[in-house]
Short mmCIF file of C-alpha atoms in Angstrom, two decimals:
data_model
loop_
_atom_site.label_atom_id
_atom_site.label_comp_id
_atom_site.label_asym_id
_atom_site.label_seq_id
_atom_site.Cartn_x
_atom_site.Cartn_y
_atom_site.Cartn_z
CA MET A 22 77.29 -5.57 -44.48
CA SER A 23 74.95 -4.94 -47.40
CA ASN A 24 73.07 -1.71 -47.90
CA HIS A 25 69.85 -3.68 -47.42
CA GLN A 26 70.97 -4.84 -43.98
CA LYS A 27 72.04 -1.32 -43.04
CA ASP A 28 68.66 0.04 -44.15
CA ASN A 29 66.87 -2.58 -42.06
CA ARG A 30 68.95 -1.66 -39.02
CA ILE A 31 68.25 2.04 -39.51
CA GLY A 32 64.55 1.25 -39.92
CA ARG A 33 64.50 -0.65 -36.64
CA ASN A 34 66.19 2.24 -34.89
CA ARG A 35 63.76 4.77 -36.34
CA ALA A 36 60.95 2.69 -34.82
CA ALA A 37 62.16 4.11 -31.49
CA LEU A 38 60.37 7.33 -32.44
CA ILE A 39 57.17 5.52 -31.45
CA GLY A 40 58.32 6.07 -27.88
CA ALA A 41 58.60 9.80 -28.50
CA ALA A 42 55.08 9.81 -29.95
CA GLY A 43 53.82 7.96 -26.89
CA GLY A 44 55.42 10.45 -24.53
CA VAL A 45 54.00 13.42 -26.44
CA LEU A 46 50.50 11.90 -26.47
CA VAL A 47 50.57 11.16 -22.75
CA LEU A 48 51.69 14.72 -21.99
CA ALA A 49 49.02 16.10 -24.35
CA GLY A 50 46.40 14.02 -22.58
CA ILE A 51 47.44 15.47 -19.23
CA LEU A 52 47.31 19.04 -20.52
CA ALA A 53 43.97 18.52 -22.30
CA GLY A 54 42.10 17.57 -19.13
CA PRO A 55 40.49 20.08 -16.75
CA SER A 56 42.29 20.75 -13.48
CA ILE A 57 41.12 18.86 -10.40
CA ASP A 58 42.68 19.45 -7.00
CA GLY A 59 44.27 16.49 -5.32
CA PRO A 60 44.99 13.87 -4.46
CA PRO A 61 43.51 13.53 -2.04
CA ILE A 62 40.51 15.44 -3.32
CA THR A 63 39.18 17.52 -0.44
CA ASP A 64 36.04 18.84 -2.18
CA ALA A 65 34.31 15.79 -3.66
CA GLN A 66 31.37 17.79 -4.99
CA ALA A 67 33.62 20.21 -6.84
CA ALA A 68 35.42 17.28 -8.48
CA ALA A 69 32.10 15.73 -9.47
CA ASP A 70 30.99 19.04 -10.99
CA VAL A 71 34.14 19.09 -13.15
CA TYR A 72 33.34 15.65 -14.55
CA VAL A 73 29.70 16.60 -15.18
CA ASP A 74 30.34 20.05 -16.63
CA ASP A 75 33.52 19.19 -18.57
CA ALA A 76 32.86 15.53 -19.34
CA GLY A 77 33.87 16.06 -22.98
CA ALA A 78 37.26 17.50 -22.03
CA VAL A 79 37.89 14.71 -19.52
CA LEU A 80 36.97 12.07 -22.11
CA THR A 81 39.20 13.68 -24.74
CA SER A 82 42.08 13.76 -22.27
CA ALA A 83 41.56 10.07 -21.45
CA VAL A 84 41.41 9.03 -25.11
CA VAL A 85 44.61 10.89 -25.99
CA LEU A 86 46.32 9.37 -22.94
CA LEU A 87 45.23 5.86 -23.99
CA LEU A 88 46.59 6.41 -27.50
CA GLY A 89 49.90 7.28 -25.89
CA VAL A 90 49.72 4.05 -23.88
CA VAL A 91 49.37 2.04 -27.10
CA ALA A 92 52.52 3.71 -28.45
CA LEU A 93 54.38 3.02 -25.20
CA LEU A 94 53.42 -0.66 -25.31
CA TRP A 95 54.89 -0.85 -28.81
CA PHE A 96 57.97 1.05 -27.69
CA ALA A 97 58.51 -1.48 -24.89
CA GLY A 98 59.29 -4.07 -27.56
CA VAL A 99 61.59 -1.67 -29.39
CA ALA A 100 63.46 -0.89 -26.15
CA HIS A 101 63.79 -4.60 -25.38
CA THR A 102 65.39 -5.24 -28.78
CA TRP A 103 67.66 -2.20 -28.46
CA LEU A 104 68.86 -3.19 -24.98
CA GLY A 105 69.33 -6.78 -26.11
CA SER A 106 71.65 -5.67 -28.92
CA ARG A 107 73.77 -3.61 -26.53
CA THR A 108 74.12 -6.03 -23.63
CA ASP A 109 75.49 -9.54 -23.22
CA ALA A 110 73.23 -12.43 -24.17
CA GLU A 111 72.80 -13.51 -20.54
CA SER A 112 72.14 -10.00 -19.23
CA PRO A 113 68.81 -9.53 -17.40
CA LEU A 114 68.66 -5.82 -18.29
CA PRO A 115 66.51 -6.16 -21.46
CA SER A 116 63.88 -8.21 -19.63
CA ILE A 117 63.86 -5.88 -16.62
CA GLY A 118 63.47 -2.82 -18.82
CA PHE A 119 60.76 -4.51 -20.89
CA GLY A 120 58.81 -5.55 -17.79
CA GLY A 121 59.04 -2.07 -16.32
CA ALA A 122 57.88 -0.43 -19.56
CA ILE A 123 54.90 -2.78 -19.88
CA ALA A 124 53.89 -2.33 -16.24
CA GLY A 125 54.22 1.45 -16.52
CA ALA A 126 52.11 1.56 -19.67
CA VAL A 127 49.45 -0.61 -18.03
CA SER A 128 49.39 1.74 -15.01
CA LEU A 129 48.82 4.69 -17.31
CA GLY A 130 46.15 2.69 -19.14
CA ILE A 131 44.27 2.01 -15.90
CA SER A 132 44.46 5.71 -15.07
CA GLY A 133 43.02 6.61 -18.48
CA VAL A 134 40.26 3.99 -18.31
CA ILE A 135 39.13 5.28 -14.90
CA MET A 136 38.95 8.81 -16.30
CA ALA A 137 37.05 7.68 -19.38
CA SER A 138 34.55 5.58 -17.44
CA GLN A 139 33.71 8.44 -15.10
CA ALA A 140 33.38 10.90 -17.98
CA LEU A 141 31.08 8.56 -19.92
CA ARG A 142 28.91 8.04 -16.85
CA ALA A 143 28.72 11.79 -16.23
CA GLN A 144 27.54 12.31 -19.84
CA GLU A 145 24.44 10.14 -19.37
CA ALA A 146 21.27 12.17 -19.05
CA ASP A 147 19.94 10.22 -16.06
CA ALA A 148 23.31 9.51 -14.47
CA VAL A 149 23.60 9.64 -10.71
CA VAL A 150 27.14 10.69 -9.83
CA ASP A 151 28.19 9.98 -6.26
CA PRO A 152 30.78 12.68 -5.44
CA ASP A 153 32.56 10.51 -2.87
CA VAL A 154 32.88 7.55 -5.23
CA LEU A 155 34.03 9.79 -8.07
CA ALA A 156 36.58 11.51 -5.83
CA SER A 157 37.97 8.14 -4.72
CA LEU A 158 38.28 6.92 -8.31
CA ALA A 159 39.84 10.22 -9.39
CA ASP A 160 42.40 9.85 -6.59
CA LEU A 161 43.13 6.30 -7.75
CA SER A 162 43.57 7.50 -11.33
CA THR A 163 46.00 10.19 -10.18
CA HIS A 164 47.99 7.74 -8.05
CA MET A 165 48.25 5.30 -10.94
CA PHE A 166 49.84 8.11 -12.94
CA GLY A 167 51.90 9.75 -10.21
CA LEU A 168 52.99 6.74 -8.12
CA ALA A 169 52.55 3.39 -9.88
CA ALA A 170 53.62 4.43 -13.39
CA PRO A 171 56.87 6.19 -12.40
CA LEU A 172 57.82 3.30 -10.10
CA CYS A 173 57.47 0.89 -13.03
CA PHE A 174 59.08 3.12 -15.65
CA SER A 175 62.07 3.65 -13.33
CA ALA A 176 63.11 0.09 -14.24
CA LEU A 177 63.31 1.09 -17.91
CA VAL A 178 65.22 4.27 -17.14
CA GLY A 179 67.62 2.43 -14.84
CA THR A 180 68.37 -0.40 -17.26
CA VAL A 181 68.98 2.00 -20.14
CA ALA A 182 71.31 4.03 -17.93
CA ILE A 183 73.26 0.97 -16.75
CA ALA A 184 73.63 -0.40 -20.28
CA SER A 185 74.92 2.95 -21.53
CA LEU A 186 77.40 3.30 -18.65
CA ARG A 187 78.80 -0.18 -19.25
CA ARG A 188 79.52 0.25 -22.94
CA PRO A 189 79.17 2.93 -25.63
CA THR A 190 75.65 3.39 -26.98
CA GLU A 191 73.74 6.17 -28.69
CA LEU A 192 73.34 7.87 -25.31
CA PRO A 193 76.13 10.17 -24.07
CA ARG A 194 77.64 9.20 -20.73
CA PRO A 195 76.48 12.40 -18.95
CA PHE A 196 72.94 11.67 -20.09
CA ALA A 197 73.21 8.11 -18.77
CA MET A 198 74.38 9.41 -15.39
CA ALA A 199 71.48 11.87 -15.29
CA SER A 200 69.17 8.95 -16.06
CA VAL A 201 70.33 7.23 -12.88
CA ALA A 202 69.27 10.29 -10.89
CA LEU A 203 65.92 10.30 -12.69
CA ALA A 204 65.35 6.62 -11.89
CA VAL A 205 65.93 7.36 -8.19
CA LEU A 206 63.58 10.36 -8.31
CA MET A 207 60.84 8.20 -9.82
CA ILE A 208 60.76 5.78 -6.87
CA VAL A 209 60.43 8.42 -4.14
CA PRO A 210 56.65 8.77 -3.51
CA PRO A 211 56.42 12.49 -2.60
CA VAL A 212 58.19 13.57 -5.80
CA ALA A 213 57.57 10.58 -8.07
CA TRP A 214 55.01 12.54 -10.09
CA ILE A 215 57.71 15.08 -10.95
CA GLY A 216 59.89 12.19 -12.08
CA MET A 217 57.01 10.96 -14.24
CA LEU A 218 56.78 14.29 -16.04
CA LEU A 219 60.56 14.35 -16.51
CA PHE A 220 60.36 10.77 -17.79
CA LEU A 221 58.19 11.92 -20.69
CA VAL A 222 60.92 14.41 -21.65
CA TRP A 223 63.55 11.69 -21.12
CA LEU A 224 61.58 9.38 -23.39
CA LEU A 225 61.52 11.99 -26.15
CA ALA A 226 65.29 12.49 -25.86
CA VAL A 227 66.14 8.78 -25.76
CA SER A 228 63.87 7.94 -28.68
CA SER A 229 65.42 10.69 -30.79
CA MET A 230 69.00 9.68 -29.96
CA VAL A 231 68.38 6.00 -30.62
CA ALA A 232 66.67 6.86 -33.91
CA PHE A 233 69.19 9.30 -35.32
CA ARG A 234 72.55 8.74 -33.62
CA THR A 235 75.09 5.98 -34.25
CA SER A 236 76.88 4.56 -31.25
CA GLU A 237 80.64 4.05 -31.23
CA THR A 238 80.08 0.31 -30.86
CA ARG A 239 77.77 0.12 -33.85
CA SER A 240 80.15 2.22 -35.97
CA ILE A 241 83.00 -0.19 -35.25
CA ASP A 242 80.78 -3.16 -36.02
CA LEU A 243 79.72 -1.65 -39.33
CA GLU A 244 83.32 -0.89 -40.28
CA ARG A 245 84.38 -4.44 -39.46
CA SER A 246 81.46 -5.88 -41.40
CA ASP A 247 82.30 -3.76 -44.43
CA ALA A 248 85.96 -4.81 -44.20
CA VAL A 249 84.99 -8.48 -44.13
CA ALA A 250 82.62 -7.99 -47.06
CA VAL A 251 85.42 -6.42 -49.10
#
C-alpha cells in the first residue's frame, strides 16, 4: 500500500472527530440553556417567564445544539463507512447504525427548532406567549431529547458494539461490552435521558479511538499490503 493510500485512510479516520465535535456542541447547548423544571412542566407560567426573560440564552442554547446536530449528521456518514469496512458486505449493521444516527440527529434537531421558535417568539415586542402552549412545546422538546433521540442513537451504539465484539476494531472489547449496556439503558424510558448524556461521552470516546487508534485487523491488512507491494 502506498503512502498516499495510507494518508487517505488516516484522513478518513480522522474525520470521525466530527462526531466528537457534535457531541461536545450538543452538551454545550444543553448547559448553555436556562433550567426549566420538567417534563412535565407543572408551572406553565414560570416556564413562560424563563423564555421571555432569558430568551437570548434559550436561543443561544438552541443554536449551539443545532450546530451539533449538523456535525452528527455528517458523522452518521463517517460511522456508516467505518462500520462497512469492518463488517461483511452483506451485513445490515452499517445501514442500521446509519439509520439510527440520522433519526437521532433529526430528533435533536426538532428539539432545538422548538426551543429556537419559542425563544424568537418571546423576543418579539408585541408577542403574546400562551404559558400552556409554551409548556407543552417545551415538554415535547425535552422528550425529543430525552426519549426519542436516545432510542434512535441506541441503534448506532448497538451496531458499533456488535461489530467490535465480532472482530477486532479500534474499540477494546471491554468498551464494546459496556456499549451493549449503554444501548439497553438508552431504550428504557425512565432512564433514557441518562443514557443520552452518557451517549455524548461515548461518542467522544469512540470518535477519538477511531481517529487515532489502529485496529488489529487493519494492522494485519496494512502489513499484507506492504508485503505484496514489495
